[in-house]
Structure formats: structure tokens, C-alpha cells
Short mmCIF file of C-alpha atoms and ligand atoms in Angstrom, two decimals:
data_model
loop_
_atom_site.label_atom_id
_atom_site.label_comp_id
_atom_site.label_asym_id
_atom_site.label_seq_id
_atom_site.Cartn_x
_atom_site.Cartn_y
_atom_site.Cartn_z
CA UNK A 11 -55.57 84.40 -36.16
CA UNK A 12 -58.85 84.43 -34.27
CA UNK A 13 -58.58 84.16 -30.49
CA UNK A 14 -61.03 83.85 -27.59
CA UNK A 15 -60.25 84.28 -23.90
CA UNK A 16 -61.77 82.51 -20.90
CA UNK A 17 -61.04 84.45 -17.71
CA UNK A 18 -60.97 88.24 -17.59
CA UNK A 19 -58.64 88.57 -14.59
CA UNK A 20 -55.02 89.70 -14.47
CA UNK A 21 -53.66 87.51 -17.29
CA UNK A 22 -56.80 87.40 -19.46
CA UNK A 23 -57.17 91.20 -19.43
CA UNK A 24 -53.48 91.74 -20.18
CA UNK A 25 -53.58 89.34 -23.14
CA UNK A 26 -56.90 90.80 -24.36
CA UNK A 27 -55.43 94.33 -24.38
CA UNK A 28 -52.41 93.09 -26.31
CA UNK A 29 -54.59 91.21 -28.82
CA UNK A 30 -56.76 94.24 -29.43
CA UNK A 31 -53.70 96.06 -30.81
CA UNK A 32 -51.62 93.22 -32.29
CA UNK A 33 -51.20 92.84 -36.03
CA UNK A 34 -52.56 89.63 -37.50
CA UNK A 35 -54.62 88.71 -34.44
CA UNK A 36 -58.30 89.20 -33.80
CA UNK A 37 -59.83 88.96 -30.34
CA UNK A 38 -63.25 87.50 -31.14
CA UNK A 39 -64.90 86.98 -27.76
CA UNK A 40 -64.29 86.81 -24.03
CA UNK A 41 -65.98 84.85 -21.25
CA UNK A 42 -65.88 84.97 -17.45
CA UNK A 43 -68.20 83.45 -14.86
CA UNK A 44 -67.97 86.80 -13.12
CA UNK A 45 -70.19 88.64 -15.62
CA UNK A 46 -69.19 92.05 -14.29
CA UNK A 47 -65.52 91.40 -15.04
CA UNK A 48 -66.37 90.29 -18.57
CA UNK A 49 -68.58 93.30 -19.18
CA UNK A 50 -65.97 95.72 -17.86
CA UNK A 51 -63.33 94.38 -20.26
CA UNK A 52 -65.89 94.16 -23.05
CA UNK A 53 -66.71 97.84 -22.61
CA UNK A 54 -63.05 98.86 -22.48
CA UNK A 55 -62.08 96.94 -25.64
CA UNK A 56 -65.43 97.06 -27.42
CA UNK A 57 -65.44 93.30 -27.74
CA UNK A 58 -68.20 90.70 -27.50
CA UNK A 59 -68.54 89.13 -24.03
CA UNK A 60 -70.43 85.84 -24.10
CA UNK A 61 -72.82 85.12 -21.25
CA UNK A 62 -72.43 81.34 -21.37
CA UNK A 63 -69.52 79.11 -22.36
CA UNK A 64 -71.60 77.41 -25.07
CA UNK A 65 -72.37 80.77 -26.72
CA UNK A 66 -68.69 81.71 -26.44
CA UNK A 67 -67.68 78.50 -28.23
CA UNK A 68 -70.13 79.06 -31.09
CA UNK A 69 -67.82 81.83 -32.30
CA UNK A 70 -65.38 81.15 -35.12
CA UNK A 71 -62.01 81.05 -33.29
CA UNK A 72 -58.72 79.26 -33.97
CA UNK A 73 -57.57 79.13 -30.38
CA UNK A 74 -58.98 79.67 -26.90
CA UNK A 75 -56.79 81.01 -24.09
CA UNK A 76 -57.74 79.62 -20.69
CA UNK A 77 -56.71 82.15 -18.03
CA UNK A 78 -59.33 81.30 -15.43
CA UNK A 79 -58.94 78.38 -12.99
CA UNK A 80 -58.31 74.66 -12.79
CA UNK A 81 -62.08 74.17 -12.58
CA UNK A 82 -62.46 75.99 -15.89
CA UNK A 83 -60.01 73.53 -17.47
CA UNK A 84 -61.93 70.57 -16.03
CA UNK A 85 -65.25 72.01 -17.20
CA UNK A 86 -64.41 73.42 -20.64
CA UNK A 87 -61.31 71.73 -22.13
CA UNK A 88 -63.31 68.95 -23.77
CA UNK A 89 -65.93 71.39 -25.12
CA UNK A 90 -63.24 73.65 -26.57
CA UNK A 91 -61.64 70.77 -28.48
CA UNK A 92 -64.97 69.37 -29.68
CA UNK A 93 -65.97 72.84 -30.92
CA UNK A 94 -62.92 72.69 -33.23
CA UNK A 95 -60.53 75.05 -31.44
CA UNK A 96 -57.03 74.64 -30.07
CA UNK A 97 -56.46 75.46 -26.41
CA UNK A 98 -53.80 77.36 -24.47
CA UNK A 99 -53.88 76.29 -20.82
CA UNK A 100 -52.57 78.45 -17.96
CA UNK A 101 -54.19 76.60 -15.05
CA UNK A 102 -51.93 73.65 -15.76
CA UNK A 103 -52.46 72.15 -12.31
CA UNK A 104 -55.62 70.54 -13.74
CA UNK A 105 -53.35 68.23 -15.72
CA UNK A 106 -51.85 66.84 -12.51
CA UNK A 107 -55.03 64.73 -12.53
CA UNK A 108 -53.67 61.87 -14.63
CA UNK A 109 -57.02 60.47 -15.69
CA UNK A 110 -58.18 63.89 -16.87
CA UNK A 111 -54.88 64.58 -18.63
CA UNK A 112 -55.04 61.26 -20.51
CA UNK A 113 -58.65 61.89 -21.52
CA UNK A 114 -57.96 65.37 -22.91
CA UNK A 115 -54.71 64.32 -24.62
CA UNK A 116 -56.45 61.37 -26.31
CA UNK A 117 -59.32 63.60 -27.43
CA UNK A 118 -56.90 66.16 -28.87
CA UNK A 119 -55.12 63.37 -30.79
CA UNK A 120 -58.44 62.02 -32.10
CA UNK A 121 -59.70 65.44 -33.17
CA UNK A 122 -56.29 66.61 -34.43
CA UNK A 123 -56.39 69.60 -32.11
CA UNK A 124 -53.47 71.04 -30.15
CA UNK A 125 -53.10 71.95 -26.50
CA UNK A 126 -50.41 74.49 -25.71
CA UNK A 127 -48.88 74.85 -22.27
CA UNK A 128 -46.98 78.15 -22.07
CA UNK A 129 -43.81 78.39 -20.01
CA UNK A 130 -45.90 80.55 -17.66
CA UNK A 131 -44.04 81.90 -14.66
CA UNK A 132 -41.04 79.66 -15.43
CA UNK A 133 -37.97 80.09 -17.58
CA UNK A 134 -35.93 77.37 -19.21
CA UNK A 135 -38.75 74.90 -19.67
CA UNK A 136 -37.52 74.44 -23.25
CA UNK A 137 -34.17 73.17 -21.92
CA UNK A 138 -35.80 71.01 -19.24
CA UNK A 139 -38.05 69.47 -21.87
CA UNK A 140 -35.07 68.84 -24.14
CA UNK A 141 -33.30 66.79 -21.47
CA UNK A 142 -36.47 65.10 -20.18
CA UNK A 143 -35.23 61.57 -20.92
CA UNK A 144 -31.89 62.24 -19.21
CA UNK A 145 -33.14 63.96 -16.06
CA UNK A 146 -32.99 62.06 -12.78
CA UNK A 147 -34.51 64.72 -10.56
CA UNK A 148 -35.94 68.23 -10.83
CA UNK A 149 -36.28 70.37 -7.71
CA UNK A 150 -38.52 73.43 -7.73
CA UNK A 151 -38.28 75.91 -4.86
CA UNK A 152 -40.98 78.60 -4.96
CA UNK A 153 -41.00 81.67 -2.72
CA UNK A 154 -44.02 83.96 -2.42
CA UNK A 155 -45.50 86.20 0.24
CA UNK A 156 -47.45 84.40 2.99
CA UNK A 157 -50.66 86.15 1.85
CA UNK A 158 -50.23 84.82 -1.70
CA UNK A 159 -50.16 81.28 -0.28
CA UNK A 160 -53.08 82.12 2.00
CA UNK A 161 -51.07 81.62 5.21
CA UNK A 162 -50.10 84.03 7.99
CA UNK A 163 -46.82 82.39 9.10
CA UNK A 164 -43.52 82.50 7.26
CA UNK A 165 -41.64 79.27 6.54
CA UNK A 166 -41.87 76.08 4.49
CA UNK A 167 -45.55 75.50 3.76
CA UNK A 168 -45.21 72.55 1.41
CA UNK A 169 -42.65 69.91 0.59
CA UNK A 170 -43.60 67.03 -1.65
CA UNK A 171 -44.36 65.91 -5.16
CA UNK A 172 -45.63 68.01 -8.06
CA UNK A 173 -49.07 66.40 -8.16
CA UNK A 174 -49.81 67.22 -4.54
CA UNK A 175 -48.39 70.73 -4.99
CA UNK A 176 -50.72 71.47 -7.91
CA UNK A 177 -53.70 69.99 -6.06
CA UNK A 178 -53.13 71.79 -2.76
CA UNK A 179 -52.05 75.15 -4.24
CA UNK A 180 -54.07 75.51 -7.47
CA UNK A 181 -53.51 79.29 -7.66
CA UNK A 182 -49.80 79.22 -6.85
CA UNK A 183 -48.05 76.09 -8.01
CA UNK A 184 -49.18 75.57 -11.61
CA UNK A 185 -45.50 75.70 -12.46
CA UNK A 186 -45.00 72.39 -10.62
CA UNK A 187 -47.48 70.82 -13.00
CA UNK A 188 -45.77 72.36 -16.05
CA UNK A 189 -42.51 70.74 -14.92
CA UNK A 190 -44.35 67.48 -14.21
CA UNK A 191 -45.77 67.35 -17.73
CA UNK A 192 -42.37 68.25 -19.17
CA UNK A 193 -40.33 65.52 -17.45
CA UNK A 194 -42.78 63.22 -15.64
CA UNK A 195 -44.48 64.01 -12.35
CA UNK A 196 -42.53 61.40 -10.38
CA UNK A 197 -39.26 63.22 -11.08
CA UNK A 198 -40.33 66.63 -9.72
CA UNK A 199 -39.90 67.61 -6.06
CA UNK A 200 -41.46 70.85 -4.84
CA UNK A 201 -40.66 73.09 -1.88
CA UNK A 202 -42.90 76.14 -1.31
CA UNK A 203 -41.71 78.79 1.11
CA UNK A 204 -43.76 81.69 2.46
CA UNK A 205 -41.46 84.66 2.82
CA UNK A 206 -41.68 88.44 2.61
CA UNK A 207 -40.43 88.80 -0.95
CA UNK A 208 -40.60 91.63 -3.47
CA UNK A 209 -40.95 89.19 -6.36
CA UNK A 210 -42.43 85.71 -6.86
CA UNK A 211 -39.29 83.58 -7.03
CA UNK A 212 -38.90 80.17 -8.69
CA UNK A 213 -35.62 78.25 -8.51
CA UNK A 214 -35.22 75.09 -10.56
CA UNK A 215 -32.38 72.62 -10.37
CA UNK A 216 -32.39 69.71 -12.82
CA UNK A 217 -29.69 67.04 -12.70
CA UNK A 218 -28.94 64.03 -14.84
CA UNK A 219 -26.64 62.43 -17.38
CA UNK A 220 -26.73 65.61 -19.49
CA UNK A 221 -25.19 67.66 -16.67
CA UNK A 222 -27.01 70.23 -14.56
CA UNK A 223 -29.42 73.10 -15.20
CA UNK A 224 -29.97 75.85 -12.63
CA UNK A 225 -32.58 78.52 -13.20
CA UNK A 226 -33.70 81.39 -10.98
CA UNK A 227 -36.65 83.55 -12.00
CA UNK A 228 -37.56 86.65 -9.98
CA UNK A 229 -40.96 87.56 -11.25
CA UNK A 230 -42.60 90.93 -10.91
CA UNK A 231 -46.11 90.43 -9.54
CA UNK A 232 -49.06 91.59 -11.60
CA UNK A 233 -50.77 94.65 -10.19
CA UNK A 234 -54.22 93.03 -10.45
CA UNK A 235 -53.19 89.77 -8.81
CA UNK A 236 -49.98 89.47 -6.72
CA UNK A 237 -50.15 85.64 -6.85
CA UNK A 238 -49.57 85.93 -10.57
CA UNK A 239 -46.33 86.87 -12.29
CA UNK A 240 -46.08 89.32 -15.14
CA UNK A 241 -43.94 86.79 -17.01
CA UNK A 242 -46.86 84.34 -17.13
CA UNK A 243 -48.95 86.82 -19.11
CA UNK A 244 -46.03 87.58 -21.43
CA UNK A 245 -45.53 83.86 -22.02
CA UNK A 246 -49.08 83.57 -23.39
CA UNK A 247 -48.29 86.27 -25.92
CA UNK A 248 -45.13 84.39 -26.90
CA UNK A 249 -47.18 81.21 -27.32
CA UNK A 250 -49.70 83.01 -29.56
CA UNK A 251 -46.87 84.45 -31.65
CA UNK A 252 -45.26 81.00 -31.92
CA UNK A 253 -48.52 79.44 -33.14
CA UNK A 254 -48.86 82.10 -35.80
CA UNK A 255 -45.21 82.55 -36.71
CA UNK A 256 -43.15 80.94 -39.44
CA UNK A 257 -39.98 80.86 -37.35
CA UNK A 258 -40.28 79.61 -33.80
CA UNK A 259 -37.49 80.21 -31.30
CA UNK A 260 -37.49 78.02 -28.17
N1 NAD B 307 -48.91 78.37 -15.67
C1 NAD B 307 -48.42 79.35 -14.93
O1 NAD B 307 -47.21 79.50 -14.79
C2 NAD B 307 -49.36 80.32 -14.30
C3 NAD B 307 -48.87 81.54 -13.83
C4 NAD B 307 -49.77 82.45 -13.29
C5 NAD B 307 -51.12 82.12 -13.19
N2 NAD B 307 -51.55 80.91 -13.62
C6 NAD B 307 -52.97 80.54 -13.54
O2 NAD B 307 -53.67 81.21 -14.58
C7 NAD B 307 -55.02 81.43 -14.16
C8 NAD B 307 -55.36 82.91 -14.36
O3 NAD B 307 -54.52 83.71 -13.53
P1 NAD B 307 -54.92 85.21 -13.18
O4 NAD B 307 -53.85 85.77 -12.34
O5 NAD B 307 -55.34 85.92 -14.40
O6 NAD B 307 -56.20 84.97 -12.23
P2 NAD B 307 -57.30 86.03 -11.79
O7 NAD B 307 -57.86 85.52 -10.50
O8 NAD B 307 -56.77 87.43 -11.83
O9 NAD B 307 -58.42 85.89 -12.93
C9 NAD B 307 -59.09 84.69 -13.17
C10 NAD B 307 -60.44 85.04 -13.83
O10 NAD B 307 -61.05 83.83 -14.27
C11 NAD B 307 -62.42 83.81 -13.88
N3 NAD B 307 -62.82 82.42 -13.73
C12 NAD B 307 -62.49 81.56 -12.73
N4 NAD B 307 -63.06 80.37 -12.93
C13 NAD B 307 -63.79 80.47 -14.08
C14 NAD B 307 -64.61 79.58 -14.80
N5 NAD B 307 -64.83 78.34 -14.37
N6 NAD B 307 -65.19 80.01 -15.95
C15 NAD B 307 -64.99 81.29 -16.39
N7 NAD B 307 -64.24 82.19 -15.73
C16 NAD B 307 -63.63 81.78 -14.59
C17 NAD B 307 -62.49 84.62 -12.59
O11 NAD B 307 -63.79 85.15 -12.38
C18 NAD B 307 -61.43 85.69 -12.85
O12 NAD B 307 -61.99 86.85 -13.45
C19 NAD B 307 -55.10 80.98 -12.69
O13 NAD B 307 -55.63 79.69 -12.61
C20 NAD B 307 -53.64 80.98 -12.26
O14 NAD B 307 -53.41 80.09 -11.21
C21 NAD B 307 -50.71 80.02 -14.20
#
């Protein structure tokens, strides 16, 4: 399977290194607006680094991994689909913009392309998705260091709905958007707490006619980017394996 990566930061580099050794996968090209980052990874892995997104998309690739930013999703999602590739989206907060989400979903349907949203820094999204029609409320409580949220004080820094969370904290609360897409944005309540924590912690409680789901994930931070959890990078690899595999678990 031929793969391209947009974003050569913590997640993109991790996935690129994995792809360069994985059986049955070929990393075709990488792209980053920070040319130095792209060139550094290109040199390390001896892989083509495109200078412009349009050149990147001229490559023959089955799927593009977006590991860049919400802006990258806004700017490139349509182009990726039109160029005939599927898309894995990490900066899921972009899809909290309903109009944009509808536009990209409709285009994917029209072009028969697929958009994959990995479980990212969350666990149990498969179960939450399964009970989506039976859920009355999902509460997400996220704890990260004050510096990761860009604040100096400890305490509750946000309490509200998933759309606002994804808009106000595009680098930290993509998970709110993943939950919103899974069950409907109106059902998801988000609390973000700045605390001195060793790990990035997400707690999810979902209640409804099906019963109750409680999930706690204590995520090791990535060395290159403490806002980002190691699990998020691993979840991209799982998504790639699922796309390629004959048996899909979860
Ligand atoms: N869904 C989840 O659960 C989840 C979890 C962790 C991170 N994320 C998101 O995944 C994305 C990548 O995370 P990361 O830790 O690797 O970030 P990072 O900051 O380490 O790397 C991002 C890279 O993308 C590049 N980039 C940014 N905007 C770009 C654009 N418009 N075009 C091309 N390149 C661009 C940057 O130059 C940088 O090199 C972030 O948006 C992050 O918020 C999502």
C-alpha cells in the first residue's frame, strides 16, 4: 500500500519511520510547510520530500496521512480526495466545523473515497461508536500540563461543548471532535483541566439505555511534542494496518 504523509512533526515522523520498515507498505512522499523539517526526515529515511502540496499529490499514493494541523485539513482535504487518494485525519478538530465536515463527507461519497479518523489519543471509541444511538451524554475530562494548554495557572481552563473545545484548543482537544463525530457533537460535554501530570489523561464517561462506559487513558507524551500522546501515533499505524488487512479487529 502506497502512503504519503503531510506533517513531519512528532506523529508524522514516527509513522514515517514505521512505514519505512513495514512489510507491504511503501512511504512514497512527505510534505511539510516547514521545509527544513521535511528535508531532515527526507534525509534520514531517503524519501522524496515534496516542496508544494500539489507536487506531493501528483505522486501515486493510496492514502495520505494528515499529521499536521487543522489548517492543513481545511486547505488540503478536498485536494487529496480529488487527486484520488483516501485520507487519514489526525487534526479532527477541523471537522467540528459542520459546513466543512458536510462538504468533505459529500465529496468523499461522490468520489467514492474514504476518510479515516483514527482513535487517536482515545481508547474505546469503537464501543462509544457502537452505542451511538443509545447514548444520552458523553463526558470527556482531559488533564494536561498547563504549558501544554498554553496557560500558566492550574485549574479548569475549559468547560463546554465539543465544538467549542476543538475550536479553542486545536492542538489539544482533537479527541473532543472525534467523540463528537462518533456520537453527535450535541451529546459531548468537555472539561479541560491544567494540572501537573506525568501523562496526558483522558477520562470518558458515556451513559444511556445500553448501560455505562467508563474509560481512563493515561497517555505517555511524545518526546518531540508533549501535547501529543504516543498512543495517537500508534493509532495511525493501527488504522493503516486495518485498511490493508483482511481481518479487522475493533
Ligand atoms: N486525533 C487525536 O487524538 C490527536 C492526538 C494527537 C495529536 N493530534 C493532532 O495531530 C496533528 C499532528 O500532531 P503532532 O504532535 O505530530 O504535531 P507537531 O507539531 O509535532 O507536527 C506538526 C507538523 O505539521 C506541520 N504543519 C502544520 N501545518 C501544516 C500545513 N498546513 N501544511 C503542511 N505541514 C504543516 C508543522 O510544520 C509540523 O512539522 C496536530 O494537529 C495534533 O493536534 C491529534
